[in-house]
Short mmCIF file of C-alpha atoms in Angstrom, two decimals:
data_model
loop_
_atom_site.label_atom_id
_atom_site.label_comp_id
_atom_site.label_asym_id
_atom_site.label_seq_id
_atom_site.Cartn_x
_atom_site.Cartn_y
_atom_site.Cartn_z
CA MET A 1132 -0.17 0.04 -0.51
CA ARG A 1133 0.96 3.49 -0.92
CA LYS A 1134 2.58 5.15 2.37
CA TYR A 1135 0.48 7.49 4.78
CA THR A 1136 1.67 10.20 7.47
CA PHE A 1137 -0.03 10.59 10.65
CA ARG A 1138 -1.63 13.95 9.84
CA GLU A 1139 -3.29 12.16 6.74
CA ILE A 1140 -4.00 9.05 9.28
CA GLU A 1141 -5.50 11.45 11.60
CA GLU A 1142 -7.92 13.38 8.26
CA ILE A 1143 -9.62 9.94 7.82
CA THR A 1144 -10.79 8.10 10.46
CA GLY A 1145 -11.53 11.36 13.04
CA GLY A 1146 -8.98 10.26 15.42
CA ARG A 1147 -6.43 12.77 17.28
CA GLN A 1148 -2.71 12.14 17.32
CA ILE A 1149 -1.43 12.02 20.69
CA ALA A 1150 1.93 10.93 20.83
CA GLY A 1151 5.11 11.75 17.86
CA SER A 1152 5.21 13.90 14.63
CA PRO A 1153 2.37 14.24 12.10
CA ASP A 1154 4.55 13.62 9.49
CA ALA A 1155 5.70 9.95 10.20
CA GLU A 1156 4.69 7.28 7.95
CA ILE A 1157 3.11 3.85 7.57
CA ASP A 1158 3.36 1.91 4.81
CA GLY A 1159 1.29 -1.62 6.04
CA VAL A 1160 -1.15 -2.05 8.60
CA SER A 1161 -1.20 -5.32 10.61
CA PHE A 1162 -3.71 -6.78 13.18
CA ASP A 1163 -1.79 -9.54 14.58
CA SER A 1164 1.05 -8.29 17.26
CA ARG A 1165 2.92 -10.88 16.33
CA GLU A 1166 3.60 -10.83 12.75
CA VAL A 1167 3.52 -6.50 12.79
CA LYS A 1168 6.72 -5.02 11.18
CA ALA A 1169 8.56 -1.75 12.10
CA GLY A 1170 6.84 0.69 9.83
CA GLU A 1171 3.50 -0.56 9.89
CA LEU A 1172 0.65 1.27 11.71
CA PHE A 1173 -0.72 -2.04 14.65
CA VAL A 1174 -4.80 -1.62 14.46
CA PRO A 1175 -5.94 -3.71 18.19
CA VAL A 1176 -9.75 -4.57 17.97
CA VAL A 1177 -11.38 -4.92 21.05
CA GLY A 1178 -14.12 -7.24 20.78
CA GLU A 1179 -16.98 -8.99 23.05
CA VAL A 1180 -14.15 -11.47 24.52
CA HIS A 1181 -11.15 -10.17 23.95
CA ASP A 1182 -8.77 -6.51 23.94
CA ALA A 1183 -6.13 -6.50 21.85
CA HIS A 1184 -4.67 -3.39 23.01
CA LYS A 1185 -2.52 -5.55 25.85
CA PHE A 1186 -0.50 -6.45 22.75
CA ILE A 1187 0.53 -3.42 22.19
CA PRO A 1188 4.11 -3.55 24.10
CA GLY A 1189 4.32 -7.14 21.82
CA ALA A 1190 4.52 -4.94 19.02
CA ALA A 1191 6.85 -2.63 20.45
CA GLU A 1192 9.57 -4.75 21.27
CA ARG A 1193 9.25 -5.97 17.28
CA GLY A 1194 10.02 -2.13 15.91
CA CYS A 1195 6.50 -1.29 15.88
CA SER A 1196 6.02 2.33 16.72
CA CYS A 1197 2.59 3.28 15.29
CA PHE A 1198 -0.09 2.67 16.05
CA LEU A 1199 -3.93 3.40 16.54
CA VAL A 1200 -5.80 3.23 19.33
CA SER A 1201 -9.12 3.51 21.38
CA ASP A 1202 -7.00 3.45 24.62
CA ALA A 1203 -4.60 6.24 24.88
CA ALA A 1204 -3.00 4.81 28.15
CA ALA A 1205 -2.01 1.67 26.45
CA VAL A 1206 1.17 3.89 24.12
CA ASN A 1207 2.20 5.17 27.35
CA GLY A 1208 5.21 5.51 28.37
CA LEU A 1209 6.21 4.64 23.96
CA GLU A 1210 8.87 6.16 22.15
CA CYS A 1211 5.77 5.49 19.30
CA SER A 1212 3.69 7.14 16.98
CA ALA A 1213 -0.44 7.23 17.74
CA VAL A 1214 -3.92 8.37 16.58
CA LEU A 1215 -6.45 8.29 19.33
CA VAL A 1216 -9.83 7.24 17.83
CA GLU A 1217 -13.34 6.00 19.84
CA ASP A 1218 -13.24 2.64 17.60
CA THR A 1219 -10.21 1.08 16.56
CA THR A 1220 -12.19 -0.86 13.86
CA ALA A 1221 -14.15 1.23 13.03
CA GLY A 1222 -11.73 4.09 12.14
CA ILE A 1223 -9.34 2.06 10.32
CA LEU A 1224 -12.77 0.51 7.68
CA LYS A 1225 -12.20 4.07 7.12
CA LEU A 1226 -8.11 4.10 6.37
CA ALA A 1227 -8.93 1.23 4.39
CA LYS A 1228 -11.99 2.61 2.15
CA HIS A 1229 -10.32 5.75 1.71
CA TYR A 1230 -7.14 3.58 0.37
CA LEU A 1231 -9.45 1.55 -1.23
CA ASP A 1232 -11.31 4.76 -3.61
CA SER A 1233 -7.45 5.88 -4.08
CA LEU A 1234 -6.93 3.21 -6.55
CA SER A 1235 -10.05 3.51 -8.77
CA LEU A 1236 -10.77 -1.02 -9.15
CA LYS A 1237 -13.09 -3.01 -10.62
CA LYS A 1238 -14.31 -4.32 -8.65
CA VAL A 1239 -16.63 -7.15 -7.91
CA ALA A 1240 -18.35 -8.36 -4.49
CA VAL A 1241 -19.54 -12.06 -3.52
CA THR A 1242 -21.56 -13.34 -0.86
CA GLY A 1243 -24.15 -16.39 -0.45
CA SER A 1244 -24.87 -18.75 1.84
CA ILE A 1245 -23.35 -21.35 -0.12
CA GLY A 1246 -20.20 -20.82 -2.10
CA LYS A 1247 -19.34 -17.66 -2.07
CA THR A 1248 -15.90 -18.81 -2.25
CA SER A 1249 -15.31 -20.46 -4.44
CA THR A 1250 -17.12 -18.91 -6.14
CA ARG A 1251 -15.13 -15.19 -5.40
CA ASP A 1252 -11.59 -16.96 -5.95
CA MET A 1253 -13.52 -18.02 -9.41
CA VAL A 1254 -13.30 -14.74 -10.46
CA TYR A 1255 -10.47 -13.95 -9.07
CA ALA A 1256 -9.19 -16.48 -11.84
CA VAL A 1257 -11.35 -15.55 -14.29
CA LEU A 1258 -9.92 -11.44 -14.47
CA LYS A 1259 -6.90 -12.62 -13.91
CA GLU A 1260 -6.85 -12.93 -17.89
CA LYS A 1261 -7.99 -9.52 -18.43
CA TYR A 1262 -6.18 -6.92 -15.03
CA ASN A 1263 -3.69 -7.25 -12.36
CA THR A 1264 -6.45 -8.78 -10.23
CA GLY A 1265 -6.37 -8.23 -5.61
CA CYS A 1266 -8.36 -11.31 -3.80
CA SER A 1267 -9.29 -11.66 -0.53
CA LYS A 1268 -7.40 -14.24 1.43
CA LYS A 1269 -7.97 -17.44 3.24
CA ASN A 1270 -11.90 -16.91 4.14
CA TYR A 1271 -10.68 -12.89 5.42
CA ASN A 1272 -15.10 -11.81 4.79
CA THR A 1273 -15.33 -9.80 7.98
CA GLU A 1274 -14.65 -6.30 8.45
CA VAL A 1275 -11.32 -6.93 10.01
CA GLY A 1276 -11.14 -9.16 6.90
CA VAL A 1277 -12.08 -7.45 4.37
CA ALA A 1278 -9.47 -4.28 5.36
CA MET A 1279 -6.47 -6.32 5.72
CA THR A 1280 -7.38 -7.67 2.23
CA ILE A 1281 -7.57 -4.15 0.83
CA PHE A 1282 -4.29 -2.71 2.69
CA SER A 1283 -2.59 -5.77 0.82
CA PHE A 1284 -3.25 -4.46 -2.50
CA ASP A 1285 -1.00 -2.14 -4.57
CA GLU A 1286 -1.19 0.32 -6.25
CA SER A 1287 -0.17 -1.73 -9.27
CA MET A 1288 -3.70 -3.83 -9.46
CA GLU A 1289 -6.65 -3.37 -12.37
CA ALA A 1290 -9.91 -5.24 -10.20
CA ALA A 1291 -10.16 -6.70 -6.85
CA VAL A 1292 -12.29 -8.76 -5.74
CA LEU A 1293 -13.88 -9.22 -2.54
CA GLU A 1294 -15.38 -12.49 -0.29
CA THR A 1295 -18.54 -10.27 2.49
CA GLY A 1296 -19.80 -12.81 5.28
CA MET A 1297 -22.32 -11.72 7.92
CA ASP A 1298 -23.86 -13.48 10.65
CA CYS A 1299 -26.71 -9.97 10.87
CA LEU A 1300 -28.57 -7.88 9.33
CA GLY A 1301 -26.92 -4.30 8.22
CA GLU A 1302 -22.92 -6.24 8.04
CA ILE A 1303 -23.20 -6.47 4.27
CA SER A 1304 -24.23 -3.10 3.86
CA ARG A 1305 -21.40 -1.82 6.20
CA LEU A 1306 -18.45 -3.91 4.05
CA VAL A 1307 -20.39 -2.89 1.21
CA ASN A 1308 -19.89 1.03 1.59
CA ILE A 1309 -16.58 0.43 2.11
CA ILE A 1310 -15.87 -1.54 -1.29
CA ARG A 1311 -18.74 0.20 -3.60
CA PRO A 1312 -18.01 -2.74 -5.75
CA ASP A 1313 -19.54 -2.47 -9.87
CA VAL A 1314 -20.77 -6.00 -9.49
CA GLY A 1315 -22.44 -8.10 -7.21
CA ILE A 1316 -23.13 -11.80 -6.70
CA ILE A 1317 -25.35 -14.08 -4.88
CA THR A 1318 -24.59 -17.12 -4.45
CA TYR A 1319 -27.18 -18.90 -2.92
CA VAL A 1320 -29.79 -18.20 -0.05
CA GLY A 1321 -30.10 -21.23 1.90
CA THR A 1322 -30.04 -21.97 5.58
CA SER A 1323 -26.97 -20.30 6.70
CA HIS A 1324 -27.14 -18.34 9.53
CA ILE A 1325 -30.68 -19.07 10.32
CA GLU A 1326 -30.27 -19.24 14.07
CA ARG A 1327 -29.45 -15.88 14.37
CA LEU A 1328 -31.09 -14.37 11.08
CA GLY A 1329 -35.13 -16.49 12.62
CA SER A 1330 -35.90 -16.72 8.91
CA ARG A 1331 -34.84 -17.26 4.95
CA GLU A 1332 -37.02 -14.29 4.31
CA ASN A 1333 -34.54 -12.08 6.85
CA ILE A 1334 -31.37 -14.09 5.21
CA PHE A 1335 -32.11 -12.80 1.91
CA LYS A 1336 -32.98 -9.39 3.19
CA ALA A 1337 -29.67 -9.39 4.04
CA LYS A 1338 -27.63 -11.06 1.10
CA MET A 1339 -29.57 -8.32 -0.97
CA GLU A 1340 -27.82 -5.76 1.50
CA ILE A 1341 -25.45 -6.35 -1.29
CA THR A 1342 -26.66 -3.38 -3.60
CA ASP A 1343 -27.26 -0.91 -1.25
CA PHE A 1344 -25.01 1.84 -3.13
CA PHE A 1345 -25.83 0.42 -6.44
CA GLY A 1346 -26.63 2.76 -8.93
CA GLU A 1347 -27.61 2.22 -13.05
CA ASN A 1348 -23.78 1.06 -13.62
CA ASN A 1349 -24.12 -1.34 -11.17
CA THR A 1350 -24.28 -5.32 -12.08
CA LEU A 1351 -25.66 -8.08 -9.40
CA VAL A 1352 -26.03 -11.43 -10.36
CA ILE A 1353 -27.54 -14.09 -9.55
CA ASN A 1354 -28.14 -17.76 -8.74
CA GLY A 1355 -31.13 -17.95 -10.42
CA ASP A 1356 -31.92 -22.00 -9.57
CA ASN A 1357 -32.25 -20.56 -6.27
CA ASP A 1358 -36.50 -20.40 -5.37
CA MET A 1359 -35.52 -16.79 -3.89
CA LEU A 1360 -33.64 -15.39 -6.21
CA ALA A 1361 -35.32 -16.56 -8.52
CA GLU A 1362 -38.20 -13.81 -8.08
CA ILE A 1363 -35.92 -10.94 -7.80
CA ARG A 1364 -36.69 -9.35 -11.49
CA ASP A 1365 -34.85 -7.06 -13.64
CA ASP A 1366 -36.59 -3.53 -13.43
CA ARG A 1367 -34.42 -2.06 -10.48
CA GLU A 1368 -32.42 0.98 -11.60
CA TYR A 1369 -29.48 -1.49 -12.04
CA ALA A 1370 -29.02 -4.34 -13.94
CA VAL A 1371 -30.34 -7.87 -12.86
CA ILE A 1372 -28.34 -10.84 -14.28
CA LYS A 1373 -29.08 -14.56 -13.59
CA ALA A 1374 -26.47 -17.66 -13.91
CA GLY A 1375 -29.09 -21.52 -13.75
CA SER A 1376 -30.31 -24.07 -15.56
CA GLY A 1377 -33.85 -22.77 -16.06
CA GLU A 1378 -34.58 -20.78 -20.06
CA ASP A 1379 -35.13 -17.52 -18.47
CA ALA A 1380 -30.73 -17.93 -17.50
CA GLN A 1381 -29.08 -15.09 -19.40
CA TYR A 1382 -25.85 -17.69 -18.21
CA ARG A 1383 -27.24 -20.96 -19.19
CA VAL A 1384 -25.40 -24.04 -17.82
CA SER A 1385 -26.80 -27.26 -19.29
CA ASP A 1386 -25.70 -30.74 -19.76
CA VAL A 1387 -23.02 -31.06 -15.91
CA LYS A 1388 -21.20 -34.11 -15.89
CA ASP A 1389 -19.51 -35.07 -12.58
CA PHE A 1390 -16.04 -36.62 -12.65
CA GLY A 1391 -15.76 -37.00 -9.77
CA GLU A 1392 -12.19 -36.12 -8.32
CA ASP A 1393 -11.73 -35.55 -11.92
CA GLY A 1394 -13.69 -32.21 -11.56
CA ILE A 1395 -16.70 -31.61 -13.47
CA GLU A 1396 -17.47 -31.00 -16.85
CA TYR A 1397 -20.68 -28.25 -18.76
CA THR A 1398 -21.92 -26.12 -21.37
CA LEU A 1399 -22.26 -22.31 -21.08
CA THR A 1400 -24.78 -20.70 -23.21
CA ALA A 1401 -24.67 -16.69 -23.01
CA ASP A 1402 -25.35 -14.50 -25.80
CA GLY A 1403 -26.71 -16.90 -28.30
CA LYS A 1404 -23.11 -18.60 -28.10
CA SER A 1405 -22.48 -22.43 -26.39
CA HIS A 1406 -18.73 -22.53 -24.02
CA LEU A 1407 -17.44 -25.99 -23.13
CA ILE A 1408 -16.56 -25.64 -19.60
CA ARG A 1409 -13.72 -27.94 -18.09
CA LEU A 1410 -13.46 -27.69 -14.28
CA ASN A 1411 -10.61 -29.29 -12.44
CA VAL A 1412 -12.49 -29.35 -9.36
CA PRO A 1413 -15.07 -31.81 -8.15
CA GLY A 1414 -18.79 -31.07 -7.56
CA ALA A 1415 -21.77 -30.51 -9.86
CA HIS A 1416 -22.76 -27.61 -8.16
CA ASN A 1417 -18.99 -26.15 -9.12
CA ALA A 1418 -20.62 -25.51 -12.34
CA LEU A 1419 -23.22 -22.55 -11.83
CA ASN A 1420 -20.18 -21.10 -9.47
CA SER A 1421 -18.39 -21.02 -12.62
CA ALA A 1422 -21.04 -19.34 -14.68
CA LEU A 1423 -21.31 -16.51 -11.94
CA ALA A 1424 -18.48 -15.50 -11.94
CA VAL A 1425 -17.99 -16.29 -15.83
CA ALA A 1426 -21.34 -13.93 -16.21
CA ALA A 1427 -19.86 -11.24 -13.43
CA GLY A 1428 -16.10 -10.81 -15.61
CA VAL A 1429 -18.14 -10.69 -19.22
CA GLN A 1430 -19.90 -7.50 -17.35
CA LEU A 1431 -16.38 -6.46 -16.80
CA GLY A 1432 -14.50 -6.55 -20.14
CA VAL A 1433 -12.97 -9.99 -19.98
CA SER A 1434 -14.63 -12.25 -22.78
CA ALA A 1435 -16.43 -15.38 -23.08
CA GLU A 1436 -13.42 -17.33 -24.18
CA GLU A 1437 -11.09 -15.28 -21.91
CA ALA A 1438 -13.30 -15.85 -18.52
CA VAL A 1439 -13.03 -20.26 -19.65
CA ALA A 1440 -9.30 -20.13 -19.86
CA GLY A 1441 -9.12 -18.25 -16.52
CA LEU A 1442 -11.49 -21.41 -15.13
CA CYS A 1443 -8.89 -23.85 -16.29
CA LYS A 1444 -6.74 -22.99 -14.04
CA ILE A 1445 -8.89 -22.65 -11.03
CA GLU A 1446 -7.36 -23.58 -7.89
CA LEU A 1447 -10.29 -23.34 -4.71
CA THR A 1448 -9.11 -22.35 -1.03
CA GLY A 1449 -9.08 -23.93 1.60
CA ARG A 1450 -10.56 -27.67 3.03
CA ARG A 1451 -13.53 -27.91 0.14
CA LEU A 1452 -13.40 -30.80 -1.81
CA LYS A 1453 -9.56 -31.42 -1.28
CA ILE A 1454 -9.01 -34.86 -2.58
CA ARG A 1455 -6.31 -36.33 -0.02
CA GLU A 1456 -4.59 -39.67 -1.05
CA LYS A 1457 -2.47 -42.28 1.49
CA GLY A 1458 -1.64 -45.76 -0.33
CA GLY A 1459 -4.87 -46.95 -1.89
CA MET A 1460 -7.04 -44.58 -0.42
CA LYS A 1461 -8.93 -41.98 -0.69
CA VAL A 1462 -9.82 -39.28 1.39
CA ILE A 1463 -12.28 -35.82 0.11
CA ASP A 1464 -11.83 -33.79 2.50
CA ASP A 1465 -14.02 -31.07 3.20
CA THR A 1466 -14.44 -30.12 6.94
CA TYR A 1467 -13.81 -25.80 5.53
CA ASN A 1468 -17.95 -25.72 6.11
CA ALA A 1469 -21.04 -27.13 5.56
CA SER A 1470 -24.86 -27.18 5.01
CA PRO A 1471 -28.08 -29.47 4.38
CA GLU A 1472 -27.26 -28.30 0.63
CA SER A 1473 -23.48 -28.54 0.84
CA MET A 1474 -23.64 -31.44 2.36
CA MET A 1475 -25.51 -33.38 0.05
CA SER A 1476 -23.57 -32.32 -3.17
CA ALA A 1477 -20.66 -33.06 -1.23
CA VAL A 1478 -22.10 -36.93 -0.87
CA THR A 1479 -23.11 -36.75 -4.74
CA THR A 1480 -18.68 -36.09 -5.45
CA LEU A 1481 -18.08 -38.89 -2.55
CA VAL A 1482 -20.28 -41.37 -5.22
CA ASN A 1483 -18.52 -39.42 -8.40
CA THR A 1484 -15.34 -40.61 -7.11
CA LYS A 1485 -14.12 -44.22 -8.10
CA GLY A 1486 -13.37 -46.33 -5.92
CA LYS A 1487 -13.87 -49.35 -4.40
CA ARG A 1488 -15.99 -48.82 -1.51
CA LYS A 1489 -17.66 -44.98 -0.74
CA ILE A 1490 -18.21 -44.03 3.22
CA ALA A 1491 -19.43 -40.65 4.27
CA VAL A 1492 -18.35 -39.42 7.70
CA LEU A 1493 -20.37 -36.66 8.51
CA GLY A 1494 -20.74 -34.57 11.62
CA GLY A 1495 -22.85 -31.82 12.70
CA ILE A 1496 -24.18 -28.27 10.85
CA ASN A 1497 -24.12 -25.41 12.79
CA GLU A 1498 -26.06 -22.13 12.86
CA LEU A 1499 -29.55 -24.16 11.64
CA GLY A 1500 -31.68 -22.65 15.13
CA ASP A 1501 -35.13 -24.48 15.00
CA MET A 1502 -33.92 -26.19 11.64
CA SER A 1503 -31.60 -28.02 12.68
CA GLU A 1504 -32.84 -31.47 13.10
CA ARG A 1505 -34.93 -31.31 9.68
CA GLY A 1506 -31.32 -30.03 7.42
CA HIS A 1507 -29.41 -32.91 9.49
CA HIS A 1508 -32.66 -35.19 8.57
CA ASP A 1509 -33.19 -34.30 4.59
CA VAL A 1510 -29.42 -34.81 4.19
CA GLY A 1511 -29.39 -38.42 5.75
CA VAL A 1512 -32.90 -39.08 2.95
CA PHE A 1513 -30.61 -38.22 0.28
CA ALA A 1514 -27.93 -40.27 1.64
CA ALA A 1515 -30.36 -43.32 1.51
CA GLY A 1516 -30.98 -42.12 -1.95
CA GLN A 1517 -26.90 -42.83 -3.22
CA PRO A 1518 -24.83 -45.27 -3.24
CA ILE A 1519 -23.00 -45.37 -0.72
CA ASP A 1520 -21.41 -47.98 1.59
CA PHE A 1521 -21.72 -46.71 4.95
CA LEU A 1522 -22.48 -43.49 6.39
CA TYR A 1523 -20.64 -42.63 9.76
CA THR A 1524 -22.30 -39.54 11.69
CA VAL A 1525 -20.53 -37.64 14.65
CA SER A 1526 -21.23 -34.98 17.21
CA GLU A 1527 -25.09 -35.70 18.16
CA PRO A 1528 -26.83 -32.63 15.68
CA ALA A 1529 -25.71 -36.02 13.21
CA GLU A 1530 -27.62 -38.65 14.79
CA ALA A 1531 -30.30 -36.53 12.90
CA ILE A 1532 -28.66 -37.66 9.83
CA ALA A 1533 -28.71 -41.30 10.58
CA ARG A 1534 -32.37 -41.26 11.41
CA GLY A 1535 -33.00 -39.45 8.34
CA PHE A 1536 -30.63 -42.50 6.50
CA VAL A 1537 -32.81 -44.85 7.77
CA ASP A 1538 -36.29 -43.21 7.28
CA GLY A 1539 -35.04 -42.79 4.00
CA GLY A 1540 -34.75 -46.52 3.06
CA GLY A 1541 -30.55 -46.99 3.81
CA ASP A 1542 -30.18 -50.08 5.42
CA PRO A 1543 -29.96 -49.96 9.45
CA GLU A 1544 -26.57 -52.51 9.23
CA ARG A 1545 -24.98 -49.24 7.34
CA VAL A 1546 -25.00 -46.72 9.55
CA ARG A 1547 -23.86 -45.61 12.70
CA HIS A 1548 -23.87 -43.28 14.95
CA TYR A 1549 -20.74 -41.17 17.81
CA ASP A 1550 -21.57 -38.86 19.44
CA THR A 1551 -18.13 -37.66 20.10
CA LYS A 1552 -14.77 -37.23 17.79
CA ALA A 1553 -13.46 -39.45 20.98
CA ASP A 1554 -15.68 -42.33 20.44
CA PHE A 1555 -15.23 -42.52 16.68
CA PHE A 1556 -11.84 -42.92 17.46
CA LYS A 1557 -12.19 -45.43 19.40
CA GLU A 1558 -13.44 -47.04 16.96
CA MET A 1559 -11.49 -46.23 14.02
CA ASP A 1560 -9.09 -49.62 13.54
CA GLY A 1561 -9.14 -51.46 10.54
CA MET A 1562 -13.24 -48.73 9.74
CA PHE A 1563 -10.89 -48.35 6.13
CA SER A 1564 -9.23 -49.93 3.91
CA ASP A 1565 -7.64 -49.11 0.51
CA GLY A 1566 -9.21 -48.60 -2.30
CA ASP A 1567 -12.16 -46.58 -0.19
CA VAL A 1568 -12.82 -43.30 -1.17
CA ILE A 1569 -13.75 -41.31 2.06
CA LEU A 1570 -15.93 -38.06 2.20
CA ILE A 1571 -15.22 -36.21 6.00
CA LYS A 1572 -17.82 -33.33 6.33
CA ALA A 1573 -18.80 -30.68 8.64
CA SER A 1574 -19.40 -27.03 10.19
CA ARG A 1575 -15.95 -26.06 10.66
CA GLY A 1576 -16.33 -25.49 14.05
CA ARG A 1577 -16.93 -28.90 14.15
CA GLU A 1578 -13.24 -29.89 13.39
CA LEU A 1579 -13.57 -32.70 11.87
CA GLU A 1580 -9.82 -32.47 10.44
CA GLU A 1581 -8.75 -33.93 12.93
CA ILE A 1582 -10.45 -37.37 11.39
CA VAL A 1583 -8.69 -36.00 7.98
CA GLU A 1584 -5.90 -35.88 9.77
CA LYS A 1585 -5.81 -38.98 11.51
CA ILE A 1586 -6.86 -41.00 8.73
CA LEU A 1587 -4.26 -40.16 6.65
CA GLU A 1588 -1.54 -40.90 9.55
CA ASP A 1589 -2.41 -44.29 10.54
#
């Protein structure tokens, strides 16, 4: 990022300099006292439980002498430059917005109940074919995460794609107020966060905040196959583009072939032309995700041919349908996150992956609230209709998956439930053998990656 003086930081954040020279400069921003470098501005975030002001002495020991604080006493006795603000997160977001606005980038913001990180990665791959492009790192989709991403950009960049997450109404609106995207993408409106938001209607309302600052020059790209998004009409001030399998989709997906670990193939039809797309990532749902990415890229001047070329180079972030092998076994590591819909899709990928026995190890799905029993049960019913050889469920909520499997006609002898991972580990010896394909999936908080690692180390 470019350098900022403390005089500028004071003015942009609305704070007050309480130490050091107004001409002192920063050339970066850090939220981690363990990684902060000399010349960077350390920003201690104050959360519900932790106050990072206590890490300022440690940051100073590492050579940091620039701070944005909401507690003046935190820099007492230090030779430093510091600006005092009421709220450090709000203050640094103002600086992030100022910096992003100065770059004049083509910008895409991505949200959705499922698929947003994969779609973000795909948009990045598409835009890279034509522009020097910045992208959110890891799953940085909170206020602090978006700010971290923005400060990682440099002045050579021409485009950016940022992921926007949410836990409550108003959060996406605050994020897009900073980003001001040219194009917004909503991948799906499902049941994630329904425990907090109370209904899918509220989830839809929260996702639609991505358009809060849209005008006639903006475009919303949506999943036309999603029941709630399909109701959005194109009579708004901004343009609305649908990607999906329906006849009304401007970017129409058809003839999807799922090759399991070997990826997928499908036909994308847009503007009267058809393109055969082959992706080296597993999961039939990624056909629609990639169609959303192509649609967004075309709106920003990328040709369909360039977009397709970019998709061929896609690499997805994190533990999303990662195929890991040990001896003759294949482990599909999809432990990053889960919803009922994504879990069903992962089971389909399991079925289409080459191997002898197909085994699913499924854990609890978080934040379903009153829909938890039904959501888990639906996954079990779906699994019962698939040619899998065995189903193991782990953690208390996932017992409903086991019940759904039996209720859906699955053989009771082919399903077993464990209340805890410890219980599962006690019986794991001899559970798997060469030639097996094993899917491991649950919400991130269930930490089923421990099962992945245990399988691979034995």
